[in-house]
Amino acid sequence: MTDKQVLAAVLLIGDELLSGRTRDINLSEIAKFLSPLGVSVAECRVVRDEQDEIVAAVNHLRGRYDYVFTTGGIGPTHDDITADAIAAAFNLHIDVRADALAIIEDWYAKSKTPLTESRKRMARVPEGASLIANPVTGAPGFQTGNVFTLAGVPKIARGMLEDVAHRIEGGSVTYSRTVATSGLREGDLADGLGDLAKAYPEVSIGSYPYFFEGPDGEIVRGTNLVARSTDEVLLNDVTGKLADLSRSVGGKPVIDPPDAK
C-alpha cells in the first residue's frame, strides 16, 4: 500500500441542478466508486450551462487535483455544451468523431431507433480524447487528460465509471466505520468526540444527527458517528472508543460493519 494521497474533484453541470428541479446523486456515486481505488473527493462544484463558467471551473480543478469528473451536458440538445467547453478548456478542436459515431450508429441500429442529426451531436468529442464506454445508452463519455466527462443521468454516469477504474492510479485506500447511536443527540457526544479527535488526529471523525417520525407519530432521534482513516487497525481502535463513548452517555451503539465481537 502506498501513502500517496490522491485527490479528485467533481464538477456538476446543469441549470436544472441549480434551479432545484433535479436532485444530484452523482457526487455520492462517484465518491463511493473512487474510495476503494484510493482516491478521495476533495471538492465539488456546481455550474450552470454557460461555456465560459464551465471552462474556468475545469481549468481550475484540473490544475489542482489529480482527477476531475464532470457530469451533465453531453446529450443531444442545444444546451448540452459540456463537450465544447472541455475542448475549449484544453484548446482542442472538436467535431463529430468517426469512432464515437460508429458506436452510436450501431447502438441505434440494434434498437431500431432513428439516428437524427441532433443525436449525432453525442458523437462530438474533443480531438485526442479517449472514449469512455456507455453500457446503458451507447453514447460514450470521454477522457481528456485528467478530466473524465460523464453523462448527467445517474444510471448512465454510474455505468460509465466501470470503464474508468483501470485508468485510475490510486493512493492509500480510505476505510470507514459507522457507529449508529439511536436516541442520542449530537450535544450528548460533543465533548467526547472533541477529545477523541485530538487524541487521534490521523482519523477523521464526523457526527451526523438525524430524526424522523416513527409509525406512532413519535420523533425518533439519533446520531451516526463516522470514522475514516487509511490505517485500518487504528480505525478499528477508534471505532471501539466511539462505541464506548456512546455507552457512557446511555446509548446502545450499533457498529456497521458489525463488530467481530
Short mmCIF file of N, CA and C in Angstrom, two decimals, residues 59-139:
data_model
loop_
_atom_site.label_atom_id
_atom_site.label_comp_id
_atom_site.label_asym_id
_atom_site.label_seq_id
_atom_site.Cartn_x
_atom_site.Cartn_y
_atom_site.Cartn_z
N ASN A 59 -10.59 24.25 -15.82
CA ASN A 59 -9.16 24.60 -15.80
C ASN A 59 -8.63 24.77 -14.39
N HIS A 60 -9.46 25.33 -13.51
CA HIS A 60 -9.02 25.47 -12.12
C HIS A 60 -8.88 24.10 -11.46
N LEU A 61 -9.89 23.27 -11.60
CA LEU A 61 -9.91 21.99 -10.90
C LEU A 61 -8.87 21.01 -11.44
N ARG A 62 -8.68 20.98 -12.74
CA ARG A 62 -7.73 20.01 -13.30
C ARG A 62 -6.28 20.35 -12.95
N GLY A 63 -6.04 21.62 -12.65
CA GLY A 63 -4.71 22.02 -12.24
C GLY A 63 -4.45 21.77 -10.76
N ARG A 64 -5.52 21.63 -9.99
CA ARG A 64 -5.39 21.50 -8.54
C ARG A 64 -5.46 20.05 -8.07
N TYR A 65 -6.21 19.21 -8.79
CA TYR A 65 -6.45 17.84 -8.34
C TYR A 65 -5.92 16.81 -9.33
N ASP A 66 -5.75 15.58 -8.84
CA ASP A 66 -5.24 14.51 -9.69
C ASP A 66 -6.25 14.14 -10.78
N TYR A 67 -7.52 14.14 -10.40
CA TYR A 67 -8.57 13.77 -11.35
C TYR A 67 -9.77 14.70 -11.19
N VAL A 68 -10.48 14.91 -12.29
CA VAL A 68 -11.71 15.69 -12.28
C VAL A 68 -12.78 14.89 -13.00
N PHE A 69 -13.97 14.84 -12.42
CA PHE A 69 -15.10 14.16 -13.03
C PHE A 69 -16.20 15.18 -13.28
N THR A 70 -16.62 15.32 -14.53
CA THR A 70 -17.74 16.20 -14.84
C THR A 70 -18.96 15.34 -15.17
N THR A 71 -20.14 15.82 -14.79
CA THR A 71 -21.37 15.11 -15.14
C THR A 71 -22.35 16.10 -15.74
N GLY A 72 -23.00 15.69 -16.81
CA GLY A 72 -24.04 16.50 -17.43
C GLY A 72 -23.57 17.23 -18.67
N GLY A 73 -24.52 17.47 -19.56
CA GLY A 73 -24.26 18.33 -20.70
C GLY A 73 -23.60 17.69 -21.90
N ILE A 74 -23.73 16.34 -22.06
CA ILE A 74 -23.17 15.72 -23.27
C ILE A 74 -24.27 14.98 -24.05
N GLY A 75 -25.50 15.47 -23.92
CA GLY A 75 -26.63 14.87 -24.62
C GLY A 75 -26.84 15.48 -26.01
N PRO A 76 -28.03 15.28 -26.59
CA PRO A 76 -28.29 15.69 -27.97
C PRO A 76 -28.90 17.08 -28.15
N THR A 77 -29.21 17.78 -27.08
CA THR A 77 -29.94 19.04 -27.21
C THR A 77 -29.01 20.25 -27.31
N HIS A 78 -29.59 21.39 -27.67
CA HIS A 78 -28.79 22.59 -27.94
C HIS A 78 -28.04 23.09 -26.72
N ASP A 79 -28.58 22.81 -25.52
CA ASP A 79 -27.93 23.31 -24.31
C ASP A 79 -26.94 22.32 -23.71
N ASP A 80 -26.68 21.22 -24.41
CA ASP A 80 -25.65 20.27 -23.98
C ASP A 80 -24.32 20.74 -24.55
N ILE A 81 -23.61 21.54 -23.77
CA ILE A 81 -22.42 22.23 -24.27
C ILE A 81 -21.14 21.79 -23.57
N THR A 82 -21.22 20.75 -22.74
CA THR A 82 -20.04 20.36 -21.97
C THR A 82 -18.90 19.92 -22.86
N ALA A 83 -19.17 19.14 -23.90
CA ALA A 83 -18.10 18.67 -24.78
C ALA A 83 -17.35 19.84 -25.40
N ASP A 84 -18.09 20.86 -25.84
CA ASP A 84 -17.45 22.04 -26.41
C ASP A 84 -16.63 22.78 -25.36
N ALA A 85 -17.14 22.82 -24.13
CA ALA A 85 -16.43 23.51 -23.06
C ALA A 85 -15.13 22.78 -22.71
N ILE A 86 -15.17 21.46 -22.67
CA ILE A 86 -13.96 20.70 -22.38
C ILE A 86 -12.92 20.94 -23.48
N ALA A 87 -13.37 20.92 -24.73
CA ALA A 87 -12.45 21.18 -25.84
C ALA A 87 -11.83 22.57 -25.71
N ALA A 88 -12.64 23.55 -25.34
CA ALA A 88 -12.13 24.91 -25.18
C ALA A 88 -11.14 25.00 -24.02
N ALA A 89 -11.42 24.28 -22.93
CA ALA A 89 -10.54 24.30 -21.77
C ALA A 89 -9.15 23.75 -22.12
N PHE A 90 -9.11 22.75 -22.99
CA PHE A 90 -7.84 22.14 -23.38
C PHE A 90 -7.31 22.71 -24.70
N ASN A 91 -8.04 23.68 -25.26
CA ASN A 91 -7.65 24.28 -26.54
C ASN A 91 -7.54 23.22 -27.64
N LEU A 92 -8.58 22.39 -27.74
CA LEU A 92 -8.60 21.31 -28.72
C LEU A 92 -9.73 21.51 -29.73
N HIS A 93 -9.53 21.01 -30.93
CA HIS A 93 -10.59 21.01 -31.95
C HIS A 93 -11.65 19.98 -31.55
N ILE A 94 -12.91 20.25 -31.86
CA ILE A 94 -13.98 19.30 -31.57
C ILE A 94 -14.89 19.19 -32.78
N ASP A 95 -15.31 17.96 -33.04
CA ASP A 95 -16.25 17.70 -34.12
C ASP A 95 -16.81 16.30 -33.91
N VAL A 96 -17.76 15.91 -34.76
CA VAL A 96 -18.26 14.54 -34.73
C VAL A 96 -17.10 13.62 -35.09
N ARG A 97 -16.80 12.67 -34.19
CA ARG A 97 -15.68 11.76 -34.41
C ARG A 97 -16.19 10.44 -34.93
N ALA A 98 -15.46 9.90 -35.90
CA ALA A 98 -15.90 8.68 -36.57
C ALA A 98 -16.05 7.51 -35.60
N ASP A 99 -15.12 7.37 -34.65
CA ASP A 99 -15.20 6.23 -33.73
C ASP A 99 -16.41 6.34 -32.82
N ALA A 100 -16.68 7.54 -32.34
CA ALA A 100 -17.85 7.74 -31.48
C ALA A 100 -19.14 7.57 -32.28
N LEU A 101 -19.16 8.09 -33.50
CA LEU A 101 -20.35 7.98 -34.33
C LEU A 101 -20.65 6.52 -34.67
N ALA A 102 -19.62 5.73 -34.91
CA ALA A 102 -19.82 4.32 -35.23
C ALA A 102 -20.49 3.58 -34.08
N ILE A 103 -20.09 3.92 -32.86
CA ILE A 103 -20.71 3.30 -31.68
C ILE A 103 -22.18 3.66 -31.61
N ILE A 104 -22.48 4.94 -31.81
CA ILE A 104 -23.87 5.40 -31.72
C ILE A 104 -24.71 4.81 -32.85
N GLU A 105 -24.15 4.77 -34.06
CA GLU A 105 -24.88 4.20 -35.20
C GLU A 105 -25.22 2.74 -34.94
N ASP A 106 -24.27 1.99 -34.41
CA ASP A 106 -24.52 0.58 -34.13
C ASP A 106 -25.58 0.41 -33.05
N TRP A 107 -25.51 1.25 -32.02
CA TRP A 107 -26.47 1.17 -30.92
C TRP A 107 -27.89 1.46 -31.41
N TYR A 108 -28.04 2.52 -32.19
CA TYR A 108 -29.37 2.89 -32.66
C TYR A 108 -29.90 1.90 -33.69
N ALA A 109 -29.00 1.32 -34.47
CA ALA A 109 -29.43 0.31 -35.43
C ALA A 109 -29.98 -0.93 -34.72
N LYS A 110 -29.30 -1.34 -33.65
CA LYS A 110 -29.76 -2.51 -32.90
C LYS A 110 -31.10 -2.25 -32.22
N SER A 111 -31.30 -1.01 -31.78
CA SER A 111 -32.56 -0.68 -31.10
C SER A 111 -33.64 -0.22 -32.08
N LYS A 112 -33.28 -0.18 -33.38
CA LYS A 112 -34.21 0.23 -34.44
C LYS A 112 -34.81 1.60 -34.15
N THR A 113 -33.93 2.50 -33.71
CA THR A 113 -34.32 3.88 -33.41
C THR A 113 -33.67 4.81 -34.42
N PRO A 114 -34.40 5.78 -34.95
CA PRO A 114 -33.82 6.70 -35.94
C PRO A 114 -32.65 7.48 -35.35
N LEU A 115 -31.56 7.59 -36.10
CA LEU A 115 -30.42 8.38 -35.67
C LEU A 115 -30.54 9.76 -36.30
N THR A 116 -31.09 10.69 -35.54
CA THR A 116 -31.32 12.03 -36.05
C THR A 116 -30.03 12.86 -35.98
N GLU A 117 -30.04 14.01 -36.62
CA GLU A 117 -28.88 14.89 -36.60
C GLU A 117 -28.58 15.36 -35.17
N SER A 118 -29.64 15.59 -34.41
CA SER A 118 -29.41 16.03 -33.03
C SER A 118 -28.75 14.93 -32.21
N ARG A 119 -29.12 13.68 -32.45
CA ARG A 119 -28.49 12.58 -31.73
C ARG A 119 -27.03 12.40 -32.13
N LYS A 120 -26.70 12.76 -33.35
CA LYS A 120 -25.30 12.68 -33.78
C LYS A 120 -24.41 13.65 -33.01
N ARG A 121 -25.03 14.66 -32.40
CA ARG A 121 -24.26 15.59 -31.58
C ARG A 121 -23.53 14.86 -30.44
N MET A 122 -24.08 13.73 -30.02
CA MET A 122 -23.46 12.98 -28.94
C MET A 122 -22.15 12.32 -29.36
N ALA A 123 -21.82 12.39 -30.65
CA ALA A 123 -20.54 11.88 -31.14
C ALA A 123 -19.50 13.00 -31.25
N ARG A 124 -19.85 14.20 -30.80
CA ARG A 124 -18.88 15.30 -30.79
C ARG A 124 -17.93 15.10 -29.62
N VAL A 125 -16.66 14.88 -29.94
CA VAL A 125 -15.65 14.56 -28.92
C VAL A 125 -14.39 15.37 -29.22
N PRO A 126 -13.76 15.94 -28.20
CA PRO A 126 -12.52 16.69 -28.43
C PRO A 126 -11.44 15.82 -29.08
N GLU A 127 -10.68 16.43 -29.95
CA GLU A 127 -9.61 15.72 -30.64
C GLU A 127 -8.61 15.14 -29.64
N GLY A 128 -8.30 13.85 -29.80
CA GLY A 128 -7.32 13.20 -28.95
C GLY A 128 -7.87 12.62 -27.67
N ALA A 129 -9.12 12.92 -27.32
CA ALA A 129 -9.70 12.36 -26.10
C ALA A 129 -9.97 10.87 -26.30
N SER A 130 -9.88 10.10 -25.22
CA SER A 130 -10.19 8.67 -25.30
C SER A 130 -11.62 8.44 -24.85
N LEU A 131 -12.31 7.56 -25.54
CA LEU A 131 -13.72 7.33 -25.26
C LEU A 131 -13.93 6.52 -23.99
N ILE A 132 -15.03 6.80 -23.32
CA ILE A 132 -15.45 6.04 -22.14
C ILE A 132 -16.73 5.30 -22.52
N ALA A 133 -16.70 3.99 -22.39
CA ALA A 133 -17.84 3.17 -22.82
C ALA A 133 -19.09 3.48 -21.99
N ASN A 134 -20.21 3.45 -22.68
CA ASN A 134 -21.51 3.69 -22.06
C ASN A 134 -22.37 2.44 -22.25
N PRO A 135 -22.47 1.58 -21.23
CA PRO A 135 -23.23 0.34 -21.39
C PRO A 135 -24.74 0.51 -21.29
N VAL A 136 -25.19 1.72 -21.03
CA VAL A 136 -26.62 1.95 -20.81
C VAL A 136 -27.31 2.44 -22.08
N THR A 137 -26.75 3.48 -22.70
CA THR A 137 -27.39 4.04 -23.90
C THR A 137 -26.46 4.14 -25.10
N GLY A 138 -25.23 3.67 -24.96
CA GLY A 138 -24.31 3.64 -26.10
C GLY A 138 -23.45 4.88 -26.26
N ALA A 139 -24.05 6.07 -26.23
CA ALA A 139 -23.31 7.31 -26.48
C ALA A 139 -22.17 7.45 -25.47
#
